[in-house]
Amino acid sequence: MPSMPSLRPTRRPSASAPARIPIPIARAIVDCAVYVDGERLPGKFTHSAALAEVRARGKGFAWVGLHAPDEYQMGSVAEVFGLHELTVEDAVHAHQRPKLELYDDLLFLVLRTVNYVEHESINTANEVVETGEIMIFVGADFVVTVRHGEHSGLAGVRALMEANPSRLALGPWAVLHAISDHVVDQYLAVTESVEKDVDLMEEEVFSPRTRVAIEQIYLLKREIVELRKSVNPLASPLQRLSQDATTGVPKEVRRYLRDVQDHHTIVAERIADFDEVLSTLVEAALAKVAVQQNTDMRKISAWVAIAAVPTMIAGIYGMNFDHMPELRWSFGYYLVVGVIVTVCTGLFVTFRRNHWL
């Protein structure tokens, strides 16, 4: 494969600023191996030595895994493997939507990874889902993976692949399938955990005599939106990989990718259900608040009505007119107090029967 010009920065540092010392590429490489007939060759390889070994043998492929490389490190890898400069820029800066791009005989796939953040209570959690990224460069005799995020490790995927030489013998495309399958399986695990949070929130909202902060429902809904943005855009790349022969994916691998696509569809449907349920919970919580406010207003109104009776009577007899009924009667005070108590008691009993108190 023809190599492209070096992507290393060519701008010279100013005389007043010290030159930046490049960080060695070895610090970004997590693992680098050569696989021939599904078996990993012994020994350690640099990324350039791995590709040279493959092309000297005329068979097999190299798998280079990197974690959060900078421009210099990614430029060094791009120079050796002939990666397109646009994909290199995406791999360095990350924050990409899931997508699939073809550059001649190079395939570039972006996957968003998700991880469930454990928390004691959904009512106090500030974060439920965290995201990361995996970029996969697939060529005829190599695969380069670039990870961003601490939860997106691929050591387990590599170990499983090495334990199954017949799968590795299918070449770099088998690695692409294995990583895609791992990411989508993680989607399934995360949605199962999020479903428990949604169920707990639903139970809280519809439980009597409980007050749920609507802000927490919105927070969970925001996390669902983040999850949807990470998962849903992958549908189109998976469909293309599993059905379009022009991508270069072998027929045998496309069969496996169709299974990944089916799992992804299940995840997307779950997320849509979560979003719908949370929208309903927001409406239910608002209705519950309105009902509670109405109940409180009825209680306040009932007590105001009861308090109005002695206030009214005391107001009448406090006008200090010379000629008022029973004003100088010996039992007038006791009669007024009795009337007040009787009327207030009657109102209290009436309101209590009508569930206003």
mmCIF file with all atom_site columns, N, CA, C and O in Angstrom, residues 50-75:
data_model
loop_
_atom_site.group_PDB
_atom_site.id
_atom_site.type_symbol
_atom_site.label_atom_id
_atom_site.label_alt_id
_atom_site.label_comp_id
_atom_site.label_asym_id
_atom_site.label_entity_id
_atom_site.label_seq_id
_atom_site.pdbx_PDB_ins_code
_atom_site.Cartn_x
_atom_site.Cartn_y
_atom_site.Cartn_z
_atom_site.occupancy
_atom_site.B_iso_or_equiv
_atom_site.pdbx_formal_charge
_atom_site.auth_seq_id
_atom_site.auth_comp_id
_atom_site.auth_asym_id
_atom_site.auth_atom_id
_atom_site.pdbx_PDB_model_num
ATOM 1   N N  . ALA A 1 50 ? 5.762  -4.845  12.641 1.00 0.00 ? 50 ALA A N  1
ATOM 2   C CA . ALA A 1 50 ? 4.643  -5.775  12.481 1.00 0.00 ? 50 ALA A CA 1
ATOM 3   C C  . ALA A 1 50 ? 4.161  -5.778  11.035 1.00 0.00 ? 50 ALA A C  1
ATOM 4   O O  . ALA A 1 50 ? 3.944  -6.842  10.439 1.00 0.00 ? 50 ALA A O  1
ATOM 5   N N  . LEU A 1 51 ? 3.999  -4.596  10.457 1.00 0.00 ? 51 LEU A N  1
ATOM 6   C CA . LEU A 1 51 ? 3.534  -4.533  9.074  1.00 0.00 ? 51 LEU A CA 1
ATOM 7   C C  . LEU A 1 51 ? 4.586  -5.091  8.120  1.00 0.00 ? 51 LEU A C  1
ATOM 8   O O  . LEU A 1 51 ? 4.245  -5.792  7.156  1.00 0.00 ? 51 LEU A O  1
ATOM 9   N N  . ALA A 1 52 ? 5.862  -4.806  8.404  1.00 0.00 ? 52 ALA A N  1
ATOM 10  C CA . ALA A 1 52 ? 6.932  -5.334  7.549  1.00 0.00 ? 52 ALA A CA 1
ATOM 11  C C  . ALA A 1 52 ? 6.967  -6.855  7.602  1.00 0.00 ? 52 ALA A C  1
ATOM 12  O O  . ALA A 1 52 ? 7.187  -7.523  6.579  1.00 0.00 ? 52 ALA A O  1
ATOM 13  N N  . GLU A 1 53 ? 6.736  -7.433  8.776  1.00 0.00 ? 53 GLU A N  1
ATOM 14  C CA . GLU A 1 53 ? 6.737  -8.889  8.927  1.00 0.00 ? 53 GLU A CA 1
ATOM 15  C C  . GLU A 1 53 ? 5.610  -9.514  8.110  1.00 0.00 ? 53 GLU A C  1
ATOM 16  O O  . GLU A 1 53 ? 5.794  -10.533 7.438  1.00 0.00 ? 53 GLU A O  1
ATOM 17  N N  . VAL A 1 54 ? 4.428  -8.905  8.159  1.00 0.00 ? 54 VAL A N  1
ATOM 18  C CA . VAL A 1 54 ? 3.288  -9.434  7.412  1.00 0.00 ? 54 VAL A CA 1
ATOM 19  C C  . VAL A 1 54 ? 3.556  -9.401  5.921  1.00 0.00 ? 54 VAL A C  1
ATOM 20  O O  . VAL A 1 54 ? 3.320  -10.382 5.193  1.00 0.00 ? 54 VAL A O  1
ATOM 21  N N  . ARG A 1 55 ? 4.063  -8.293  5.438  1.00 0.00 ? 55 ARG A N  1
ATOM 22  C CA . ARG A 1 55 ? 4.272  -8.156  3.997  1.00 0.00 ? 55 ARG A CA 1
ATOM 23  C C  . ARG A 1 55 ? 5.465  -8.984  3.522  1.00 0.00 ? 55 ARG A C  1
ATOM 24  O O  . ARG A 1 55 ? 5.506  -9.394  2.350  1.00 0.00 ? 55 ARG A O  1
ATOM 25  N N  . ALA A 1 56 ? 6.408  -9.243  4.405  1.00 0.00 ? 56 ALA A N  1
ATOM 26  C CA . ALA A 1 56 ? 7.511  -10.128 4.035  1.00 0.00 ? 56 ALA A CA 1
ATOM 27  C C  . ALA A 1 56 ? 7.027  -11.563 3.889  1.00 0.00 ? 56 ALA A C  1
ATOM 28  O O  . ALA A 1 56 ? 7.486  -12.302 3.008  1.00 0.00 ? 56 ALA A O  1
ATOM 29  N N  . ARG A 1 57 ? 6.081  -11.972 4.742  1.00 0.00 ? 57 ARG A N  1
ATOM 30  C CA . ARG A 1 57 ? 5.533  -13.331 4.666  1.00 0.00 ? 57 ARG A CA 1
ATOM 31  C C  . ARG A 1 57 ? 4.512  -13.465 3.536  1.00 0.00 ? 57 ARG A C  1
ATOM 32  O O  . ARG A 1 57 ? 4.278  -14.568 3.046  1.00 0.00 ? 57 ARG A O  1
ATOM 33  N N  . GLY A 1 58 ? 3.858  -12.364 3.201  1.00 0.00 ? 58 GLY A N  1
ATOM 34  C CA . GLY A 1 58 ? 2.842  -12.425 2.161  1.00 0.00 ? 58 GLY A CA 1
ATOM 35  C C  . GLY A 1 58 ? 1.515  -12.973 2.640  1.00 0.00 ? 58 GLY A C  1
ATOM 36  O O  . GLY A 1 58 ? 0.636  -13.276 1.824  1.00 0.00 ? 58 GLY A O  1
ATOM 37  N N  . LYS A 1 59 ? 1.331  -13.096 3.925  1.00 0.00 ? 59 LYS A N  1
ATOM 38  C CA . LYS A 1 59 ? 0.067  -13.553 4.492  1.00 0.00 ? 59 LYS A CA 1
ATOM 39  C C  . LYS A 1 59 ? -0.027 -13.107 5.942  1.00 0.00 ? 59 LYS A C  1
ATOM 40  O O  . LYS A 1 59 ? 0.969  -12.688 6.542  1.00 0.00 ? 59 LYS A O  1
ATOM 41  N N  . GLY A 1 60 ? -1.239 -13.251 6.521  1.00 0.00 ? 60 GLY A N  1
ATOM 42  C CA . GLY A 1 60 ? -1.465 -12.803 7.888  1.00 0.00 ? 60 GLY A CA 1
ATOM 43  C C  . GLY A 1 60 ? -1.812 -11.326 7.931  1.00 0.00 ? 60 GLY A C  1
ATOM 44  O O  . GLY A 1 60 ? -2.005 -10.665 6.904  1.00 0.00 ? 60 GLY A O  1
ATOM 45  N N  . PHE A 1 61 ? -1.889 -10.790 9.144  1.00 0.00 ? 61 PHE A N  1
ATOM 46  C CA . PHE A 1 61 ? -2.185 -9.373  9.309  1.00 0.00 ? 61 PHE A CA 1
ATOM 47  C C  . PHE A 1 61 ? -1.629 -8.881  10.641 1.00 0.00 ? 61 PHE A C  1
ATOM 48  O O  . PHE A 1 61 ? -1.346 -9.681  11.555 1.00 0.00 ? 61 PHE A O  1
ATOM 49  N N  . ALA A 1 62 ? -1.465 -7.583  10.743 1.00 0.00 ? 62 ALA A N  1
ATOM 50  C CA . ALA A 1 62 ? -0.985 -6.946  11.971 1.00 0.00 ? 62 ALA A CA 1
ATOM 51  C C  . ALA A 1 62 ? -2.155 -6.260  12.663 1.00 0.00 ? 62 ALA A C  1
ATOM 52  O O  . ALA A 1 62 ? -3.015 -5.661  12.007 1.00 0.00 ? 62 ALA A O  1
ATOM 53  N N  . TRP A 1 63 ? -2.176 -6.335  13.983 1.00 0.00 ? 63 TRP A N  1
ATOM 54  C CA . TRP A 1 63 ? -3.208 -5.676  14.777 1.00 0.00 ? 63 TRP A CA 1
ATOM 55  C C  . TRP A 1 63 ? -2.502 -4.770  15.775 1.00 0.00 ? 63 TRP A C  1
ATOM 56  O O  . TRP A 1 63 ? -1.811 -5.237  16.666 1.00 0.00 ? 63 TRP A O  1
ATOM 57  N N  . VAL A 1 64 ? -2.694 -3.476  15.609 1.00 0.00 ? 64 VAL A N  1
ATOM 58  C CA . VAL A 1 64 ? -2.088 -2.472  16.481 1.00 0.00 ? 64 VAL A CA 1
ATOM 59  C C  . VAL A 1 64 ? -3.199 -1.774  17.253 1.00 0.00 ? 64 VAL A C  1
ATOM 60  O O  . VAL A 1 64 ? -4.154 -1.265  16.663 1.00 0.00 ? 64 VAL A O  1
ATOM 61  N N  . GLY A 1 65 ? -3.084 -1.775  18.570 1.00 0.00 ? 65 GLY A N  1
ATOM 62  C CA . GLY A 1 65 ? -4.061 -1.114  19.415 1.00 0.00 ? 65 GLY A CA 1
ATOM 63  C C  . GLY A 1 65 ? -3.456 0.090   20.107 1.00 0.00 ? 65 GLY A C  1
ATOM 64  O O  . GLY A 1 65 ? -2.400 -0.011  20.732 1.00 0.00 ? 65 GLY A O  1
ATOM 65  N N  . LEU A 1 66 ? -4.105 1.254   19.976 1.00 0.00 ? 66 LEU A N  1
ATOM 66  C CA . LEU A 1 66 ? -3.617 2.486   20.587 1.00 0.00 ? 66 LEU A CA 1
ATOM 67  C C  . LEU A 1 66 ? -4.670 3.061   21.523 1.00 0.00 ? 66 LEU A C  1
ATOM 68  O O  . LEU A 1 66 ? -5.876 2.845   21.328 1.00 0.00 ? 66 LEU A O  1
ATOM 69  N N  . HIS A 1 67 ? -4.185 3.802   22.516 1.00 0.00 ? 67 HIS A N  1
ATOM 70  C CA . HIS A 1 67 ? -5.091 4.458   23.454 1.00 0.00 ? 67 HIS A CA 1
ATOM 71  C C  . HIS A 1 67 ? -4.777 5.944   23.504 1.00 0.00 ? 67 HIS A C  1
ATOM 72  O O  . HIS A 1 67 ? -3.685 6.352   23.883 1.00 0.00 ? 67 HIS A O  1
ATOM 73  N N  . ALA A 1 68 ? -5.743 6.763   23.092 1.00 0.00 ? 68 ALA A N  1
ATOM 74  C CA . ALA A 1 68 ? -5.667 8.220   23.143 1.00 0.00 ? 68 ALA A CA 1
ATOM 75  C C  . ALA A 1 68 ? -4.345 8.770   22.621 1.00 0.00 ? 68 ALA A C  1
ATOM 76  O O  . ALA A 1 68 ? -3.620 9.458   23.346 1.00 0.00 ? 68 ALA A O  1
ATOM 77  N N  . PRO A 1 69 ? -3.983 8.478   21.375 1.00 0.00 ? 69 PRO A N  1
ATOM 78  C CA . PRO A 1 69 ? -2.723 9.008   20.836 1.00 0.00 ? 69 PRO A CA 1
ATOM 79  C C  . PRO A 1 69 ? -2.824 10.508  20.544 1.00 0.00 ? 69 PRO A C  1
ATOM 80  O O  . PRO A 1 69 ? -3.916 11.023  20.283 1.00 0.00 ? 69 PRO A O  1
ATOM 81  N N  . ASP A 1 70 ? -1.672 11.184  20.569 1.00 0.00 ? 70 ASP A N  1
ATOM 82  C CA . ASP A 1 70 ? -1.656 12.590  20.166 1.00 0.00 ? 70 ASP A CA 1
ATOM 83  C C  . ASP A 1 70 ? -1.360 12.682  18.673 1.00 0.00 ? 70 ASP A C  1
ATOM 84  O O  . ASP A 1 70 ? -1.250 11.661  17.978 1.00 0.00 ? 70 ASP A O  1
ATOM 85  N N  . GLU A 1 71 ? -1.208 13.885  18.173 1.00 0.00 ? 71 GLU A N  1
ATOM 86  C CA . GLU A 1 71 ? -1.030 14.081  16.737 1.00 0.00 ? 71 GLU A CA 1
ATOM 87  C C  . GLU A 1 71 ? 0.273  13.445  16.242 1.00 0.00 ? 71 GLU A C  1
ATOM 88  O O  . GLU A 1 71 ? 0.302  12.830  15.168 1.00 0.00 ? 71 GLU A O  1
ATOM 89  N N  . TYR A 1 72 ? 1.338  13.597  17.012 1.00 0.00 ? 72 TYR A N  1
ATOM 90  C CA . TYR A 1 72 ? 2.619  13.033  16.588 1.00 0.00 ? 72 TYR A CA 1
ATOM 91  C C  . TYR A 1 72 ? 2.552  11.506  16.542 1.00 0.00 ? 72 TYR A C  1
ATOM 92  O O  . TYR A 1 72 ? 3.006  10.876  15.574 1.00 0.00 ? 72 TYR A O  1
ATOM 93  N N  . GLN A 1 73 ? 1.993  10.914  17.595 1.00 0.00 ? 73 GLN A N  1
ATOM 94  C CA . GLN A 1 73 ? 1.917  9.449   17.659 1.00 0.00 ? 73 GLN A CA 1
ATOM 95  C C  . GLN A 1 73 ? 1.028  8.899   16.556 1.00 0.00 ? 73 GLN A C  1
ATOM 96  O O  . GLN A 1 73 ? 1.388  7.930   15.880 1.00 0.00 ? 73 GLN A O  1
ATOM 97  N N  . MET A 1 74 ? -0.147 9.520   16.355 1.00 0.00 ? 74 MET A N  1
ATOM 98  C CA . MET A 1 74 ? -1.046 9.037   15.315 1.00 0.00 ? 74 MET A CA 1
ATOM 99  C C  . MET A 1 74 ? -0.461 9.280   13.931 1.00 0.00 ? 74 MET A C  1
ATOM 100 O O  . MET A 1 74 ? -0.644 8.479   13.002 1.00 0.00 ? 74 MET A O  1
ATOM 101 N N  . GLY A 1 75 ? 0.284  10.395  13.781 1.00 0.00 ? 75 GLY A N  1
ATOM 102 C CA . GLY A 1 75 ? 0.921  10.659  12.512 1.00 0.00 ? 75 GLY A CA 1
ATOM 103 C C  . GLY A 1 75 ? 1.963  9.621   12.162 1.00 0.00 ? 75 GLY A C  1
ATOM 104 O O  . GLY A 1 75 ? 2.124  9.240   10.997 1.00 0.00 ? 75 GLY A O  1
#
